[in-house]
XYZ file of C-alpha atoms in Angstrom:
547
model
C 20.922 20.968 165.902
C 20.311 23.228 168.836
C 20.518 20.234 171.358
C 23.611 18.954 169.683
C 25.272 22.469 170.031
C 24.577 22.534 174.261
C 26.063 18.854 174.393
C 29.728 20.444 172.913
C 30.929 24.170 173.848
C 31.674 26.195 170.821
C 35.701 26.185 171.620
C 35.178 22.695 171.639
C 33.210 22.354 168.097
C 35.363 24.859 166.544
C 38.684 23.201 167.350
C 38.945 26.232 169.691
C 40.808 28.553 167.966
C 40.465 31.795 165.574
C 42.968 32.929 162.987
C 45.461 35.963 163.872
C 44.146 38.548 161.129
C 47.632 38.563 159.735
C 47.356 35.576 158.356
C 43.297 35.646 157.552
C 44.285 38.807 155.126
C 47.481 37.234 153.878
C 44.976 34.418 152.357
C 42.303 36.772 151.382
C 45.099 38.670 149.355
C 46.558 35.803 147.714
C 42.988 34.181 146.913
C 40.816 36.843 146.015
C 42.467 38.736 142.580
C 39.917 39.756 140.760
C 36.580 42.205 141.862
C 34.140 39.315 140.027
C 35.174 36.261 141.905
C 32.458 34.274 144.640
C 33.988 32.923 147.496
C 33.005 30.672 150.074
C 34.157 30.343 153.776
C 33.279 26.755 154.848
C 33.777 27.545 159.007
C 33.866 31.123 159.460
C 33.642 31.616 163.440
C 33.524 35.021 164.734
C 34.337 36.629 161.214
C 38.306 37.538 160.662
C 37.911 35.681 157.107
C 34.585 37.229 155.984
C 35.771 40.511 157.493
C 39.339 40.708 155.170
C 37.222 39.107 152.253
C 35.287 42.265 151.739
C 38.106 44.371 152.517
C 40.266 42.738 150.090
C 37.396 43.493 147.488
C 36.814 46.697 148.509
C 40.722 47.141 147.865
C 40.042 45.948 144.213
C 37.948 48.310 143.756
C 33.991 46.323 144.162
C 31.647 49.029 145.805
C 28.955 47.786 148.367
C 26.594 47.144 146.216
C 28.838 44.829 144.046
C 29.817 42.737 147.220
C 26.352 41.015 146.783
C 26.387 37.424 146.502
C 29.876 37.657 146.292
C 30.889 36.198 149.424
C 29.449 32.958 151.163
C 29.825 32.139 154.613
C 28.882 28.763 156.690
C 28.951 28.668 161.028
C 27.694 26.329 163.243
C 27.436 28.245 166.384
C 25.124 30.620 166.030
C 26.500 32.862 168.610
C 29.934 32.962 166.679
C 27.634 33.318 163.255
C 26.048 36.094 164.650
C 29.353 38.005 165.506
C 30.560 37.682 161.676
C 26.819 38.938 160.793
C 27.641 42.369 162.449
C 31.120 42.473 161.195
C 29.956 42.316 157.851
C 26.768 44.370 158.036
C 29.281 47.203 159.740
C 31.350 46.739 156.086
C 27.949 47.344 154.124
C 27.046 43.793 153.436
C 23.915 42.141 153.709
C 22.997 39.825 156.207
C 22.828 36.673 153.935
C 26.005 36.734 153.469
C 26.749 34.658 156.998
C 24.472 31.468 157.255
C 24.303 29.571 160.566
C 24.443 25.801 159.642
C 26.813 22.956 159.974
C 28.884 22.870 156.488
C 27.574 19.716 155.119
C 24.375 19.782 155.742
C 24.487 23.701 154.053
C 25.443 21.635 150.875
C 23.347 18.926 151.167
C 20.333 20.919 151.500
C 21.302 23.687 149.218
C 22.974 22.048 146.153
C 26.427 22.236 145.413
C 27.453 25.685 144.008
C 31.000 26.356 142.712
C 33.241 29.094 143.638
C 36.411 30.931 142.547
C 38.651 31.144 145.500
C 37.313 28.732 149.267
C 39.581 30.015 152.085
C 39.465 29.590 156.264
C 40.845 28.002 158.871
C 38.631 25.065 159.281
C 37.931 22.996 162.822
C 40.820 20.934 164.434
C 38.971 18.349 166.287
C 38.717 14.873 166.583
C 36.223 12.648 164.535
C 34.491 11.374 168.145
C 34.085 15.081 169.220
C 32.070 16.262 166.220
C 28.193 15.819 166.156
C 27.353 12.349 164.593
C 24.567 13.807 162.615
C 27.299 15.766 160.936
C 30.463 13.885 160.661
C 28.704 10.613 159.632
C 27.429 13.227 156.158
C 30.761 14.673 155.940
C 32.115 10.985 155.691
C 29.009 10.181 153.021
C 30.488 13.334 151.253
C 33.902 12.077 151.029
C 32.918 8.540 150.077
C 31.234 10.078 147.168
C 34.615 12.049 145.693
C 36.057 8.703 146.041
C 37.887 8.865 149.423
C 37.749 5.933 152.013
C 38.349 7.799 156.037
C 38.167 5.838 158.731
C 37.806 7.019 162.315
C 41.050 8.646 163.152
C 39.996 11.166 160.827
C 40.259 14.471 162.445
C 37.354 16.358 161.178
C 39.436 19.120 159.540
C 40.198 16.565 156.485
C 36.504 16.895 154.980
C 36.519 20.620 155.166
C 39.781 20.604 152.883
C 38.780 18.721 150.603
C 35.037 18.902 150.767
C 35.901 23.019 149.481
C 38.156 22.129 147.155
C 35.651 19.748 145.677
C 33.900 22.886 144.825
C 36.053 25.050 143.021
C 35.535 26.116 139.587
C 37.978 24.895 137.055
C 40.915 27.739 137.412
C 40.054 28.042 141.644
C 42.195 28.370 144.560
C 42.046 27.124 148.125
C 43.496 29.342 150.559
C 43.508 27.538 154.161
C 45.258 27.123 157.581
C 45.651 23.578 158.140
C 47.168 21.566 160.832
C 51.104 20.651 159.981
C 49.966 17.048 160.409
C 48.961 16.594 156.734
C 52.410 16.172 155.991
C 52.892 13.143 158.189
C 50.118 11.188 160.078
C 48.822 8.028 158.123
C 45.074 9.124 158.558
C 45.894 11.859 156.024
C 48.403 9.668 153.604
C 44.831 9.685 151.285
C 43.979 13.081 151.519
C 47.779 13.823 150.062
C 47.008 11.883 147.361
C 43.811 13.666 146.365
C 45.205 16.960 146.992
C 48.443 16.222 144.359
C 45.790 14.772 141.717
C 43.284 17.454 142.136
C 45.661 20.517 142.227
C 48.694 21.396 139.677
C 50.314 23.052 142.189
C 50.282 23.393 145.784
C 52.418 26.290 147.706
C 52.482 25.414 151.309
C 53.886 28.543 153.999
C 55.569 27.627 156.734
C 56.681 29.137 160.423
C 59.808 28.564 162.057
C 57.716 29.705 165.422
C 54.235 28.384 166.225
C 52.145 31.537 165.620
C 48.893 30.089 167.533
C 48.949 31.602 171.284
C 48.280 29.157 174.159
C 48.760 25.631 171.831
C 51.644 23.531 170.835
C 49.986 23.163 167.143
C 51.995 23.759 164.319
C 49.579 25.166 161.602
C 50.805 25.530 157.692
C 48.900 27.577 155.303
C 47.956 25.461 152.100
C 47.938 27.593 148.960
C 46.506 25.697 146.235
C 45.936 26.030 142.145
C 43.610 23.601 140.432
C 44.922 24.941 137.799
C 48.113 26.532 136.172
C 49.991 26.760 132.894
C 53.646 25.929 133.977
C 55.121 25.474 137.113
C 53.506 22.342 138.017
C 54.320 20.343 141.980
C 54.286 21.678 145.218
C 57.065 24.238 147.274
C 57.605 25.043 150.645
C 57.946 28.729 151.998
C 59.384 29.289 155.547
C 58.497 32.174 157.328
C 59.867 33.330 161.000
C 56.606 34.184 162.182
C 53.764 36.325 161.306
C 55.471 39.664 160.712
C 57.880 37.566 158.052
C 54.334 36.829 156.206
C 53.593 40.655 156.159
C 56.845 40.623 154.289
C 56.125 37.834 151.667
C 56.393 38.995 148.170
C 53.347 37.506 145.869
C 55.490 37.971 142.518
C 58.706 35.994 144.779
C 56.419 33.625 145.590
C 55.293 32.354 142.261
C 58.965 32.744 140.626
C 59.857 30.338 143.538
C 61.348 26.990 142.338
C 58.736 24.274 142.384
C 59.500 20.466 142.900
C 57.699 17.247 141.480
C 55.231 16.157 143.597
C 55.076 12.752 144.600
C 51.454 11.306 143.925
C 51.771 8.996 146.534
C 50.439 8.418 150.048
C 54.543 9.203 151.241
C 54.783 11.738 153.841
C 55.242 15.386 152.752
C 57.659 16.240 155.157
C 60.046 15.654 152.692
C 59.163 19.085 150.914
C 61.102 20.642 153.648
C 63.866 19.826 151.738
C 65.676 20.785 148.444
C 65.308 19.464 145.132
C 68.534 17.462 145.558
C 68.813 16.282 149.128
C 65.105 14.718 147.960
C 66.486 12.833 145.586
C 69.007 11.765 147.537
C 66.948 10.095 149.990
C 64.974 8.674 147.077
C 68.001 6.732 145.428
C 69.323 5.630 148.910
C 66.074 4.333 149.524
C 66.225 1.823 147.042
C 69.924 1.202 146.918
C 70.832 -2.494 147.971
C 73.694 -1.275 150.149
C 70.069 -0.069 152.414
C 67.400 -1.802 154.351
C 64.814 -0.768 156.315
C 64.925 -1.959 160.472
C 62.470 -4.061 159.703
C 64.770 -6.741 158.276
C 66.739 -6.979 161.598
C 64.135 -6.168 164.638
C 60.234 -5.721 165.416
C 59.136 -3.365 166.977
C 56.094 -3.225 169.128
C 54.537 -0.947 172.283
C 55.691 -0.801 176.242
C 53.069 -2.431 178.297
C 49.639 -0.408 179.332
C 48.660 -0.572 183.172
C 45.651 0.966 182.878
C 46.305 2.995 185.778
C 50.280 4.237 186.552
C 49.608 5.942 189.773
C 48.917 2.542 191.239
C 51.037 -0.518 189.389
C 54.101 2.173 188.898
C 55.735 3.016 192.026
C 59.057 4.530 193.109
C 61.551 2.837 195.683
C 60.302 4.168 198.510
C 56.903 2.601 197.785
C 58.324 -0.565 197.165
C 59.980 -0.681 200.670
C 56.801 0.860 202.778
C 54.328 -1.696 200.920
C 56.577 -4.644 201.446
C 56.487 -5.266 197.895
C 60.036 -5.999 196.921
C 59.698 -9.720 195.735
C 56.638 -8.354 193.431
C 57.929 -5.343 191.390
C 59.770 -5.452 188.034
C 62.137 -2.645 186.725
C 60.201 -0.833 183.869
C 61.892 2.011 181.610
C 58.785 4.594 181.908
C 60.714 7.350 180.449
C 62.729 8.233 177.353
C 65.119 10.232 179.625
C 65.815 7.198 181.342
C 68.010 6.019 178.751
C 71.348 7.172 179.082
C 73.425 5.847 177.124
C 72.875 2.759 174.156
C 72.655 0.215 177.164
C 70.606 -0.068 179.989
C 72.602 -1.841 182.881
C 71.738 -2.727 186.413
C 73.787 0.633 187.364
C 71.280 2.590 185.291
C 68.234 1.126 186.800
C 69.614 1.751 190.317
C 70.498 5.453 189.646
C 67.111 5.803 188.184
C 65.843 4.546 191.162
C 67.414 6.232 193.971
C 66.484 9.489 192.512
C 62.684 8.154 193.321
C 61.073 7.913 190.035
C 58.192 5.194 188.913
C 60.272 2.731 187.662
C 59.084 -0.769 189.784
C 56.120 -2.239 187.944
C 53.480 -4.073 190.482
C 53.267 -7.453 189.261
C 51.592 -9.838 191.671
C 51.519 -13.655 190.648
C 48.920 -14.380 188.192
C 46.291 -15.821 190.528
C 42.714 -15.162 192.066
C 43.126 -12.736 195.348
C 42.395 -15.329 197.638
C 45.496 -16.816 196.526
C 48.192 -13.465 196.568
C 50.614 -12.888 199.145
C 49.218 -11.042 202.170
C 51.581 -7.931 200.986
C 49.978 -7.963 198.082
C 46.079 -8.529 199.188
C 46.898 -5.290 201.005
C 48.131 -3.098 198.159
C 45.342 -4.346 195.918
C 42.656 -3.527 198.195
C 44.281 -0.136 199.015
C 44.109 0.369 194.740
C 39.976 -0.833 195.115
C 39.370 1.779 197.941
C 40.743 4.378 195.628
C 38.669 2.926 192.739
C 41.623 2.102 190.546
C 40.257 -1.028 189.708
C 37.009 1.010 188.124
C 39.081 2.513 184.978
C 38.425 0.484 181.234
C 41.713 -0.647 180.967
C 41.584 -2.222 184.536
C 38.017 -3.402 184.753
C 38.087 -5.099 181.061
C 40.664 -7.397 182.500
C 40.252 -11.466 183.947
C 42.063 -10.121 187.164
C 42.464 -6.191 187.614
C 45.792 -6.334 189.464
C 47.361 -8.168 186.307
C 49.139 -5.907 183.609
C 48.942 -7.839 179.934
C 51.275 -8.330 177.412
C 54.294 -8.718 179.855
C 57.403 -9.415 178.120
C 61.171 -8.168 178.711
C 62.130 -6.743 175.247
C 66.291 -7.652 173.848
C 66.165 -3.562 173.892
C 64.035 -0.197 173.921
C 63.673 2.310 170.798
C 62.175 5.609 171.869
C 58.667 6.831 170.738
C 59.157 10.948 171.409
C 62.937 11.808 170.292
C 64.057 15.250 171.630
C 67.868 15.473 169.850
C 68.379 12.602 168.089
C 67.066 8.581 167.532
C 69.108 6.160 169.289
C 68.151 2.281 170.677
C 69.141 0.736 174.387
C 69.927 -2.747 174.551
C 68.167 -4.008 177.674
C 70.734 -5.892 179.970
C 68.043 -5.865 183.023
C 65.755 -7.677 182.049
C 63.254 -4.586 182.275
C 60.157 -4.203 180.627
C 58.801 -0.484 179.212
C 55.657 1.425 179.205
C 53.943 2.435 176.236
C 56.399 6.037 176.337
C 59.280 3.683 175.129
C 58.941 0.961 172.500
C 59.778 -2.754 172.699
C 62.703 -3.918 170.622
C 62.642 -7.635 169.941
C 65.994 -8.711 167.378
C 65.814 -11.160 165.194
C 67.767 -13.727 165.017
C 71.430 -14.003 164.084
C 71.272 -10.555 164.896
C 73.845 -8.841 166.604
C 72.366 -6.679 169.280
C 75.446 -4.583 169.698
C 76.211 -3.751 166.557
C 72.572 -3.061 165.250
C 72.665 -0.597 168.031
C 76.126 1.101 167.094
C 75.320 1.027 163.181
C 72.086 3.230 163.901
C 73.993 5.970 164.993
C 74.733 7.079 161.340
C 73.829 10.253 159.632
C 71.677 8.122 156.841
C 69.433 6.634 159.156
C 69.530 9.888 161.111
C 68.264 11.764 158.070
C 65.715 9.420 157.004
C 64.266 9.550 160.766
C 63.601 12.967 160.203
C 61.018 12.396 157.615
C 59.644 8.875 159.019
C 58.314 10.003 162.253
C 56.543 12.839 163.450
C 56.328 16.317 164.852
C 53.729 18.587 166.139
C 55.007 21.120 167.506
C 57.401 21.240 170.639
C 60.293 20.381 169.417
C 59.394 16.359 169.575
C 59.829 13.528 166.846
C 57.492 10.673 167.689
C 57.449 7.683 166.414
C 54.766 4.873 166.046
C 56.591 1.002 165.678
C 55.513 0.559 162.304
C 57.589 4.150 161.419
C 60.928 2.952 163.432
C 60.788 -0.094 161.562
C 60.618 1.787 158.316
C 64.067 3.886 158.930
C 66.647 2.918 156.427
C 69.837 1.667 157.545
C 73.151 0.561 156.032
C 72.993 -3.552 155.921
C 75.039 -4.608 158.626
C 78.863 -5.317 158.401
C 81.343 -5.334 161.467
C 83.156 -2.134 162.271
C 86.324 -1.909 164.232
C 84.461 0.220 166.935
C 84.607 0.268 170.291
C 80.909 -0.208 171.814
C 81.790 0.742 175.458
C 83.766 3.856 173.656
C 80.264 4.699 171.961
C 78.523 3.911 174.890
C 80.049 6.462 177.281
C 80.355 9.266 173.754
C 76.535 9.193 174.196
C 76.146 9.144 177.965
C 78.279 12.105 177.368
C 75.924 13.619 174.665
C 78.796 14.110 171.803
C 76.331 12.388 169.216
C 78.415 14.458 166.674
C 81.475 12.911 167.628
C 79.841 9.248 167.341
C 78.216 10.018 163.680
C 81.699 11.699 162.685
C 82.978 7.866 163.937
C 80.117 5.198 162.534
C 79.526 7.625 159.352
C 83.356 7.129 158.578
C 83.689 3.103 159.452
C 80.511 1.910 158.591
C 79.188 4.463 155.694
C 82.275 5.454 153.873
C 84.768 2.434 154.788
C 82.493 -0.638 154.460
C 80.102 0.524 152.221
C 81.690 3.334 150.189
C 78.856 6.042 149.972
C 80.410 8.953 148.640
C 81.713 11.776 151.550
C 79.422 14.345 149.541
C 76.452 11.946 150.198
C 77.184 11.483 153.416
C 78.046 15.130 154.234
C 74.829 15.752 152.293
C 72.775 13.263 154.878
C 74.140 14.867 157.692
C 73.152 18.053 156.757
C 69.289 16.898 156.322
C 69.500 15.614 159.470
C 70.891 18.837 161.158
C 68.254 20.991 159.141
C 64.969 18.727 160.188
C 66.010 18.307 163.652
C 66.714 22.131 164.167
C 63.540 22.792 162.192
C 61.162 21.067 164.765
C 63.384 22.211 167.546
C 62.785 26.188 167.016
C 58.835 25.016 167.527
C 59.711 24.485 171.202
């Protein structure tokens, strides 16, 4: 293990961050309630966790001597193992209590033990950057309990539920765990085992990210196996970490609990009330609603393989001599003005010198390009452009795949709001914006104009993804999952629209599309529609106070 541990740093192997102690003794508190429990930390680092443990029992009263056995605690690095060794000897506990070893192989070479409470803030790191040795027996563990990961698995997904595999039958799981659970497909199973293995689940939010230095939205998962009423799952906001020194345990647990959905759905939803979840279940399955899918695919902007040579900006263009061999390409969501994309917009773009003209040389054998274009490409070889994967993989470097000008863009990272562009260019986009492609008999204009609504707005909210930043991203299979009123003709003015958004007054177009295409046409109720504006406002503002 020792040569394994030089190939990776310890920031690296530990996902490369320790827990504020506010939060490592909020857990402690909540977890450890009672002076006979045995608890296990399955990634302790430096110590914070093993450090509140024994404080929390010393506050119940255990005396040094009764700490004992009582606390078990697993780390990889042995320099960060050590550390927790001396902060626990300096609280009167034995040495044994910290063991140096990867996780996995502690259990498979130890037997499996069960314990009353498993808290910590286990590694955020990608499968391909932890140890094969390692992940491939953390994958063998999970196979065994049932589970099927794959490779996007970050590695913190076998810690959680790995430890709660070895609770005893009334245990609790006190962790800090990445705010992706609630919405990347990777962890859709590990939803699902955590609503069938757990009656109830109490998950603590922030409104601010309370890791310095990182964009990561953390949530800290607060789970029962097992409890007499009160079963499903509720979400507690917090402002930040002094709001969790304020958090009342006996509020907490009188705190209104929802049904939990065992299903592979995302769990953003929990942000929500009772009622506005509801909501967006009945609409879902209403046949006034579709999903995008039934009017447009969606698929990914181009990949160059290298945008500091194929993208270049107009004064590039002119000094290369490259003019007749550049396409317009939308590279940017901010780009995107308005619900078109004209001529006029690709010309302002331009002039203001960003990457928008795409290299695209004919498709032949460099003996046969233009002399213009024999120079540029040799000028991209003597910078070694051509060397990168995505280049080098490829029948002729200079040649970007998958070329195709798209009826319209949808954006992937959504700052405010959703919105789609019809493409009247004839550009193409790179993978930051998605390809739109209508089907047909569809009207392009008013698809676009009948997005803008507060029920497609809301469900956006809870179909795409945010980590922190302030950003909703979306993958193509997620935009065309969106729900949307079926289509009927409005009496709105699309140039009107148009210039409302260019103008950013996306209020002013929902007010207008919510009332003519929502209310009118389809006669949703005001309240629901009022209500679906309102989940919109409070999901968007939610991820927007993480910037």
């Amino acid at each position: 293990m020792g040569l394994i541990k030089e190939k990776l740093d310890a920031q690296k192997l530990r996902g490369g961050y320790y827990t504020p102690k506010e939060i490592a003794r909020f857990l402690c508190k909540w977890a450890i309630t009672e002076e006979t429990q045995k608890i296990l930390e399955p990634s302790c680092g430096d110590g914070n966790f093993v450090e509140e443990a024994i404080l929390r029992f010393k506050e119940l009263g255990v005396s040094e001597e009764g700490l004992k056995g009582r606390i078990k605690a697993i780390e990889l690095i042995e320099e960060e193992a050590l550390k927790a060794k001396i902060r626990a000897k300096d609280l009167g506990v034995n040495s044994t209590t910290v063991v140096n070893s990867d996780f996995f192989q502690y259990l498979n070479s130890n037997g499996v033990d069960k314990y009353d409470a498993v808290l910590g803030n286990p590694p955020f790191i990608r499968y391909q950057s932890f140890p094969e040795e390692h992940r491939d027996l953390a994958i063998s563990m999970m196979r065994d309990l049932g589970l099927s990961p794959n490779k996007l698995t970050n590695i913190w997904v076998p810690f959680l539920v790995i430890s709660a595999s070895l609770l005893k039958a009334n245990g609790r799981l006190a962790m800090v765990i990445p705010a992706e659970l609630f919405q990347v497909k990777y962890a859709a199973e590990t939803r699902v085992f955590l609503s069938d293995f757990f009656d109830r689940i109490t998950i603590v939010t922030f409104k601010k990210l309370v890791f310095k230095n990182i964009q990561q939205e953390v949530v800290l998962m607060l789970c029962e196996k097992k409890t007499a009423k009160s079963k499903g799952i509720r979400v507690i906001e917090c402002e930040n970490l002094d709001g969790l020194n304020k958090l009342n345990f006996k509020e907490i647990n009188g705190s209104n609990v929802k049904p939990i959905d065992h299903a592979s759905e995302k769990w953003t939803k929990y942000f929500l009330s009772e009622s506005e979840i509801n909501l967006l279940k009945r609409l879902k399955n209403d046949k006034r609603v579709i999903p995008f899918s039934d009017i447009m695919e969606v698929d990914v902007g181009l990949v160059t393989g290298r945008n500091e040579f194929f993208m270049l900006n107009e004064s590039q263009v002119k000094e290369w001599g490259l003019e007749k061999h550049t396409i317009p390409v939308v590279s940017k969501s901010n780009q995107l003005k308005g619900i078109t994309f004209s001529k006029k917009d690709f010309k302002e773009n331009s002039i203001t010198e960003q990457s928008i003209h795409l290299f695209m040389p004919p498709d032949v054998d460099f003996k046969d390009l233009p002399k213009e274009c024999q120079k540029y490409v040799k000028y991209g070889e003597s910078m070694n452009f051509h060397t990168g994967y995505k280049c080098r993989i490829r029948k002729r470097w200079y040649i970007t795949p998958s070329l195709w000008s798209p009826d319209g863009f949808a954006l992937r990272q959504v700052g405010d709001y959703p919105k789609l562009a019809i493409n009247e260019t004839g550009a193409a986009s790179t993978d930051t914006v998605h390809r739109v492609r209508f089907k047909e008999n569809t009207d392009k204009k008013l698809a676009t104009i009948s997005f803008l609504n507060s029920l497609s707005f809301a469900f956006s909210e809870i179909t795409g993804r945010s980590y922190g930043g302030g950003v909703l991203t979306f993958e193509p299979t997620e935009i065309e999952d969106i729900r949307m009123p079926i289509l009927k003709t409005i009496p709105v003015d699309f140039k009107k629209i148009d210039q409302l958004i260019r103008n950013r007054k996306i209020e002013k177009v929902l007010d207008i599309i919510d009332e003519e295409l929502l209310i009118k046409q389809h006669k949703f109720s005001r309240e629901d529609v009022n209500a679906l504006r309102a989940i919109w406002r409070k999901m968007a503002s939610r991820r927007n106070n993480r910037k």
